[in-house]
GROMACS .gro file of C-alpha atoms in nm:
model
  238
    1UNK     CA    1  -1.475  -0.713  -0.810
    2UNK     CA    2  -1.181  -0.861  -0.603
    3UNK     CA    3  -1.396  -1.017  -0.342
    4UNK     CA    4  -1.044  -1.152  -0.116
    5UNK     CA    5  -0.925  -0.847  -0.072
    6UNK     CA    6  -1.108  -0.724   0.215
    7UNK     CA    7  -0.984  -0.432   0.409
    8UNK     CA    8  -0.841  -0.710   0.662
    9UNK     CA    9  -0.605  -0.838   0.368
   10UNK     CA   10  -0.524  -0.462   0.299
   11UNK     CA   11  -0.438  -0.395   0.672
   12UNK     CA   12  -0.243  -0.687   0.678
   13UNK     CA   13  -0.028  -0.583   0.362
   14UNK     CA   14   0.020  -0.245   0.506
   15UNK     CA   15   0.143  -0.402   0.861
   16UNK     CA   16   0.368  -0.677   0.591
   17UNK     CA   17   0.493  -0.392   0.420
   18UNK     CA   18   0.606  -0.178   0.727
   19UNK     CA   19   0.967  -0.275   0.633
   20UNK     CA   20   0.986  -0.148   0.327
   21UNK     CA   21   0.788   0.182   0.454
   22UNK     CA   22   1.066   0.179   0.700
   23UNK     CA   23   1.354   0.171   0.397
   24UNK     CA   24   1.149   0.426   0.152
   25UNK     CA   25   1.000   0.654   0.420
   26UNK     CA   26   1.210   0.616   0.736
   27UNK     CA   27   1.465   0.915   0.665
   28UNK     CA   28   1.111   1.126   0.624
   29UNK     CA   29   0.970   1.018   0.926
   30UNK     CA   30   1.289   1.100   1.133
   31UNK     CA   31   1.364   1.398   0.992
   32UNK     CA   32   0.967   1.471   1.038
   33UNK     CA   33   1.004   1.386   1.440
   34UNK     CA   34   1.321   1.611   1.449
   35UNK     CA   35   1.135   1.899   1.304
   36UNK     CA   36   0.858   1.905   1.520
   37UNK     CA   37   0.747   2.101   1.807
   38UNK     CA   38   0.837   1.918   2.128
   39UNK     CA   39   0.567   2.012   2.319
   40UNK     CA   40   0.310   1.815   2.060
   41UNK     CA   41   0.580   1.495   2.075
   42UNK     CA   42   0.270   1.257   1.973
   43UNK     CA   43   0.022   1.537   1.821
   44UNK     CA   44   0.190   1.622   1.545
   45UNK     CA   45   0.342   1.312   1.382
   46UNK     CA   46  -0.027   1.152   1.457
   47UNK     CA   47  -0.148   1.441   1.211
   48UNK     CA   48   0.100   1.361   0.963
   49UNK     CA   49   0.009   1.043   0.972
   50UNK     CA   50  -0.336   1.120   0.936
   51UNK     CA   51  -0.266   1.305   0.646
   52UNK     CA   52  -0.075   1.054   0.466
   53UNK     CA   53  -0.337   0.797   0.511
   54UNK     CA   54  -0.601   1.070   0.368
   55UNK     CA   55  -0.383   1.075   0.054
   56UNK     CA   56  -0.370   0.665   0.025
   57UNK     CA   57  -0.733   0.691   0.010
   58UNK     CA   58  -0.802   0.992  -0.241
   59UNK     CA   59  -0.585   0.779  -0.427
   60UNK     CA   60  -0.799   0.494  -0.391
   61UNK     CA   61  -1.119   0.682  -0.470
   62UNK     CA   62  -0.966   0.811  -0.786
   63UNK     CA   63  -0.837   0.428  -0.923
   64UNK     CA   64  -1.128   0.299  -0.769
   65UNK     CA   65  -1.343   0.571  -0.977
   66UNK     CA   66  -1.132   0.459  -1.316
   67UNK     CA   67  -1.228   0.126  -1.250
   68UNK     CA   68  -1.579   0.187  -1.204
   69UNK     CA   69  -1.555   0.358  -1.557
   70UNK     CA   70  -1.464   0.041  -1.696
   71UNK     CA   71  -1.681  -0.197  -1.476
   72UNK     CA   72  -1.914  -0.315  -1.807
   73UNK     CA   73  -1.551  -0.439  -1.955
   74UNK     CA   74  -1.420  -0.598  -1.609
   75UNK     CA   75  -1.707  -0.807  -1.551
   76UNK     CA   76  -1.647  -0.986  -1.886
   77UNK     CA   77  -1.444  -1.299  -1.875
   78UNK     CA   78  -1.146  -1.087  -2.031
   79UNK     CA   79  -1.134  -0.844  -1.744
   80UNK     CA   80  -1.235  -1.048  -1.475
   81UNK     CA   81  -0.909  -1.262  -1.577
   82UNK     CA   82  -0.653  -0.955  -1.659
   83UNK     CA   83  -0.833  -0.814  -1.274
   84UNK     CA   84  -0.679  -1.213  -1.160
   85UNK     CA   85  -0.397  -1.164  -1.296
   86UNK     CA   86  -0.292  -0.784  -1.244
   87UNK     CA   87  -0.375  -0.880  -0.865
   88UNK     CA   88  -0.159  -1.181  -0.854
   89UNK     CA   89   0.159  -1.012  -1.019
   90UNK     CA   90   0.112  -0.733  -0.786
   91UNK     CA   91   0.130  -0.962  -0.444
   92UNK     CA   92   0.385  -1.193  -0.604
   93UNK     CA   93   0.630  -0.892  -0.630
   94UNK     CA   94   0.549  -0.750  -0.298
   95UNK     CA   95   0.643  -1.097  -0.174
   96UNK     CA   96   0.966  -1.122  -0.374
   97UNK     CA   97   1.021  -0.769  -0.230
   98UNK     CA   98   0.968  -0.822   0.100
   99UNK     CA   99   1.180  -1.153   0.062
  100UNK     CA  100   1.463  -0.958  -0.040
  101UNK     CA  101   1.523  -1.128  -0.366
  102UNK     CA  102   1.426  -0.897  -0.591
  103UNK     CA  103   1.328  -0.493  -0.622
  104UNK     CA  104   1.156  -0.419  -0.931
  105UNK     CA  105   0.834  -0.350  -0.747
  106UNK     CA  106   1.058   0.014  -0.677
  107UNK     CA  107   1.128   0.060  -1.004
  108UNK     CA  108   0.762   0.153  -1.049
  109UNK     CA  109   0.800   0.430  -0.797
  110UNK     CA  110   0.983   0.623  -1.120
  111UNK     CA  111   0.602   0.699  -1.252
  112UNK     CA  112   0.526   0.929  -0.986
  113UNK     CA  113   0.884   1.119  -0.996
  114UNK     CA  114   0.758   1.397  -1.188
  115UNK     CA  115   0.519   1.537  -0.960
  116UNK     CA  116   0.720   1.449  -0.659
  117UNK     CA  117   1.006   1.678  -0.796
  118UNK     CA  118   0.707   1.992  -0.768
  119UNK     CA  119   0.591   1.899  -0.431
  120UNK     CA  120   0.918   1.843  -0.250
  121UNK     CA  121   0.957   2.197  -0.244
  122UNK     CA  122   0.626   2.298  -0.125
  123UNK     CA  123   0.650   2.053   0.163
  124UNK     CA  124   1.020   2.216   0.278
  125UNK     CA  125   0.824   2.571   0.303
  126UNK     CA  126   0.606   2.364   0.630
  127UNK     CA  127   0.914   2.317   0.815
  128UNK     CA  128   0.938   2.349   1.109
  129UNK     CA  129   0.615   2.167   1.163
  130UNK     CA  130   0.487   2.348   1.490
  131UNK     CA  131   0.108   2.326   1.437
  132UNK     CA  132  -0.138   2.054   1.319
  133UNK     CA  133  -0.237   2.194   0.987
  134UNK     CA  134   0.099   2.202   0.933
  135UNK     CA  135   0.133   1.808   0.973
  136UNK     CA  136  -0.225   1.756   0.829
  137UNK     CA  137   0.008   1.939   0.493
  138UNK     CA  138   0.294   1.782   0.525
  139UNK     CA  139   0.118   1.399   0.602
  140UNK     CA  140  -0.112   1.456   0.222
  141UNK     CA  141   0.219   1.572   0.074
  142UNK     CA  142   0.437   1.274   0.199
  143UNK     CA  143   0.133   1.037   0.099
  144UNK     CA  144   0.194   1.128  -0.293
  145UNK     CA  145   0.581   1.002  -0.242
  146UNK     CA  146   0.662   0.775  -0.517
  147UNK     CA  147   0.619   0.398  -0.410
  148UNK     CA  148   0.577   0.057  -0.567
  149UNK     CA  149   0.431  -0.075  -0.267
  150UNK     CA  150   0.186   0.195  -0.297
  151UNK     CA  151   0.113   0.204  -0.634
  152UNK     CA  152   0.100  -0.227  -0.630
  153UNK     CA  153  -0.210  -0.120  -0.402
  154UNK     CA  154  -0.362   0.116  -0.594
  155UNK     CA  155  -0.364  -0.097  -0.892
  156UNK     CA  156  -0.511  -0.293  -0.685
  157UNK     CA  157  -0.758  -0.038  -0.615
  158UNK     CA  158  -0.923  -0.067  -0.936
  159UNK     CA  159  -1.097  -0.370  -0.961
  160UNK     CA  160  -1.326  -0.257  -0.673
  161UNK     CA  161  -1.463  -0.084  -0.982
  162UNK     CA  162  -1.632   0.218  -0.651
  163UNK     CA  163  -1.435   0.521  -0.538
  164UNK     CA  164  -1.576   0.463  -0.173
  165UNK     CA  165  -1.433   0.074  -0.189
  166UNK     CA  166  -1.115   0.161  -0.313
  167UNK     CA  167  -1.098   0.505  -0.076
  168UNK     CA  168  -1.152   0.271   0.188
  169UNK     CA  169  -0.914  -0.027   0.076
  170UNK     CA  170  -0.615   0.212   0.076
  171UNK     CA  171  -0.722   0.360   0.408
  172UNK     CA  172  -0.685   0.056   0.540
  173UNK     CA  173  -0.331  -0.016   0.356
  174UNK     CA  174  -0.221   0.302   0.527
  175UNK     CA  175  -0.355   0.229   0.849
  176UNK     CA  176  -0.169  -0.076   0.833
  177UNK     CA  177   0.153   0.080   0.772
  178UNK     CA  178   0.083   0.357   1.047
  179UNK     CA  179   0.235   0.230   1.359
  180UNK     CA  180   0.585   0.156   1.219
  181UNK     CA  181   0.600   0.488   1.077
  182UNK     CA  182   0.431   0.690   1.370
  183UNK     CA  183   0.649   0.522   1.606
  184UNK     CA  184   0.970   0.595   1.423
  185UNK     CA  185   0.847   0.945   1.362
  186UNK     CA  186   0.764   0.986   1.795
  187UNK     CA  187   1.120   0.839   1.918
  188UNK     CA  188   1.301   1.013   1.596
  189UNK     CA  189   1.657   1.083   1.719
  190UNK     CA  190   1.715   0.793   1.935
  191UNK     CA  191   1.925   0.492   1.893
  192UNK     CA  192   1.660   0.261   1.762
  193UNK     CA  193   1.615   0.095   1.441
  194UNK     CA  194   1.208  -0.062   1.394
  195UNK     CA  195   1.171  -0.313   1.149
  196UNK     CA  196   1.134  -0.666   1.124
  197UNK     CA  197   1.382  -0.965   1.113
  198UNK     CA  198   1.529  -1.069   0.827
  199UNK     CA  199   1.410  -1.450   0.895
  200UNK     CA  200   1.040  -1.318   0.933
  201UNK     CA  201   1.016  -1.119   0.598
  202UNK     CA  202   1.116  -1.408   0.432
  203UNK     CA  203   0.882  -1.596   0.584
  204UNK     CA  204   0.637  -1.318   0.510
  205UNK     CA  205   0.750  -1.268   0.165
  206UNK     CA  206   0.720  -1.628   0.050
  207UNK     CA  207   0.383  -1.620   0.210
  208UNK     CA  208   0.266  -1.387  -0.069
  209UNK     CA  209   0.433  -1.526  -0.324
  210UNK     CA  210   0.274  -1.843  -0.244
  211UNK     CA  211  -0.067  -1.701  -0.181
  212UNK     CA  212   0.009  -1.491  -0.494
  213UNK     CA  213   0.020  -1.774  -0.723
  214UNK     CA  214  -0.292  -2.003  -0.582
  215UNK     CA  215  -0.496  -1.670  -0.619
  216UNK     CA  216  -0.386  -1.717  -0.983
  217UNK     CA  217  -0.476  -2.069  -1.048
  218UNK     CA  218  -0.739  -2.085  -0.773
  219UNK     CA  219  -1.043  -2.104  -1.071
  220UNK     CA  220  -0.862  -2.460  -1.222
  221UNK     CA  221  -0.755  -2.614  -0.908
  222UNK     CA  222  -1.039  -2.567  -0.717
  223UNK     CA  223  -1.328  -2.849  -0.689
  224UNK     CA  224  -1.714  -2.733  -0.743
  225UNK     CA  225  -1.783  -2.968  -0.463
  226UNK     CA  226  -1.608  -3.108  -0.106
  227UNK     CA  227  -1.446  -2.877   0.176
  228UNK     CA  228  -1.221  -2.710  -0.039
  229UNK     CA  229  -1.497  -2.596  -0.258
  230UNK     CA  230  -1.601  -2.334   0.034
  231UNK     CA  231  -1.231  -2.157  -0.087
  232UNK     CA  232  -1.400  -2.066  -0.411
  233UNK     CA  233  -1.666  -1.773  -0.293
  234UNK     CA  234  -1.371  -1.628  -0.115
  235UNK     CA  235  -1.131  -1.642  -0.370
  236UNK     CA  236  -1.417  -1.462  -0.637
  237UNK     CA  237  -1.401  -1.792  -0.854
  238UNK     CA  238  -1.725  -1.812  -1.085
   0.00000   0.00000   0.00000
């Protein structure tokens, strides 16, 4: 249904997004390296990151199943254009956020609060994390952690309109976000502070802003005919 983004484009956001996993998630993935066993220094955060991803993509599969519920609806001119324009908003406010100009894409985040509050104590009861079922846990626990960045994916997610496309869209988010966050969780406790420059997630930011509103009036701008008419297939513009 959303033909551009490809799991490249996903992997990409993920790896564009490390910065803000690094704000949100960074204090978990330290205090995950601390807790570990020492002897399993690469083992065990590799698990949890495992397990996180496996929880980005059952929560693809699920949007991308409630999208294929509505697929006879999204593939009428109506849907197709809310689909446009849902995507759009969503990478125009990870851009903004990565920018640093605004945060309302963390506002979201307050959806998923609820259910956090009931698993924050379950994943406390894994600690210390000395085995890798134990990380497996704690990764699929720290994958439901409230997040606009995540949930800007998974809405995202839906107008793949196939649990297995969408499983595999937020796989690829998550893998994109995993060496940032497996690296911080491997040399937790030392003086080092991953992330990128502020100059570069501006330039990132804008990036997807400015991608973010082409996608949007791609359809009107576009010729039918010429070079730039090759832009149209990729940008799913009938």
């Amino acid at each position: 249904m959303i033909g551009e983004l490809t799991l490249g484009a996903a992997l990409l956001l993920g790896a564009a997004g490390s910065a803000h996993c690094l704000v949100m998630c960074g204090g978990i993935a330290s205090a995950f390296g601390l807790s570990t066993d020492n002897k399993q220094p690469i083992a065990l955060p590799l698990a949890a990151s495992i397990g996180r991803v496996s929880a980005y993509a059952t929560l693809g599969a699920l949007f991308g199943l409630f999208g294929a519920g509505l697929r006879p609806w999204l593939e009428q001119p109506a849907g197709i254009l809310l689909l446009r324009g849902l995507a759009s908003l969503t990478l125009l406010l990870m851009g903004l956020q990565l920018a640093g100009w605004i945060r309302l894409l963390d506002r979201f985040a307050i959806v998923g609060a609820p259910l956090w509050r009931h698993l924050q104590p379950l994943s406390r009861r894994l600690l210390p994390i000395d085995s890798l079922f134990k990380a497996l846990s704690f990764g699929a626990i720290w994958g439901l952690l409230p997040c606009g960045l995540v949930y800007g994916m998974l809405s995202l997610s839906i107008g793949f309109a196939s649990p297995v496309h969408g499983a595999l869209f937020m796989a690829a988010f998550g893998l994109g976000t995993l060496p940032a966050l497996l690296g911080l969780s491997i040399v937790a406790g030392r003086s080092t502070q991953p992330g990128l420059r502020p100059g570069l997630k501006r330039v990132i930011g804008t990036t997807l802003v400015v991608f973010a509103v082409f996608f949007l009036i791609a359809p009107w701008i576009l010729p039918h005919s010429g070079p730039w008419s090759a832009l149209r297939p990729l940008l799913d513009c009938h």
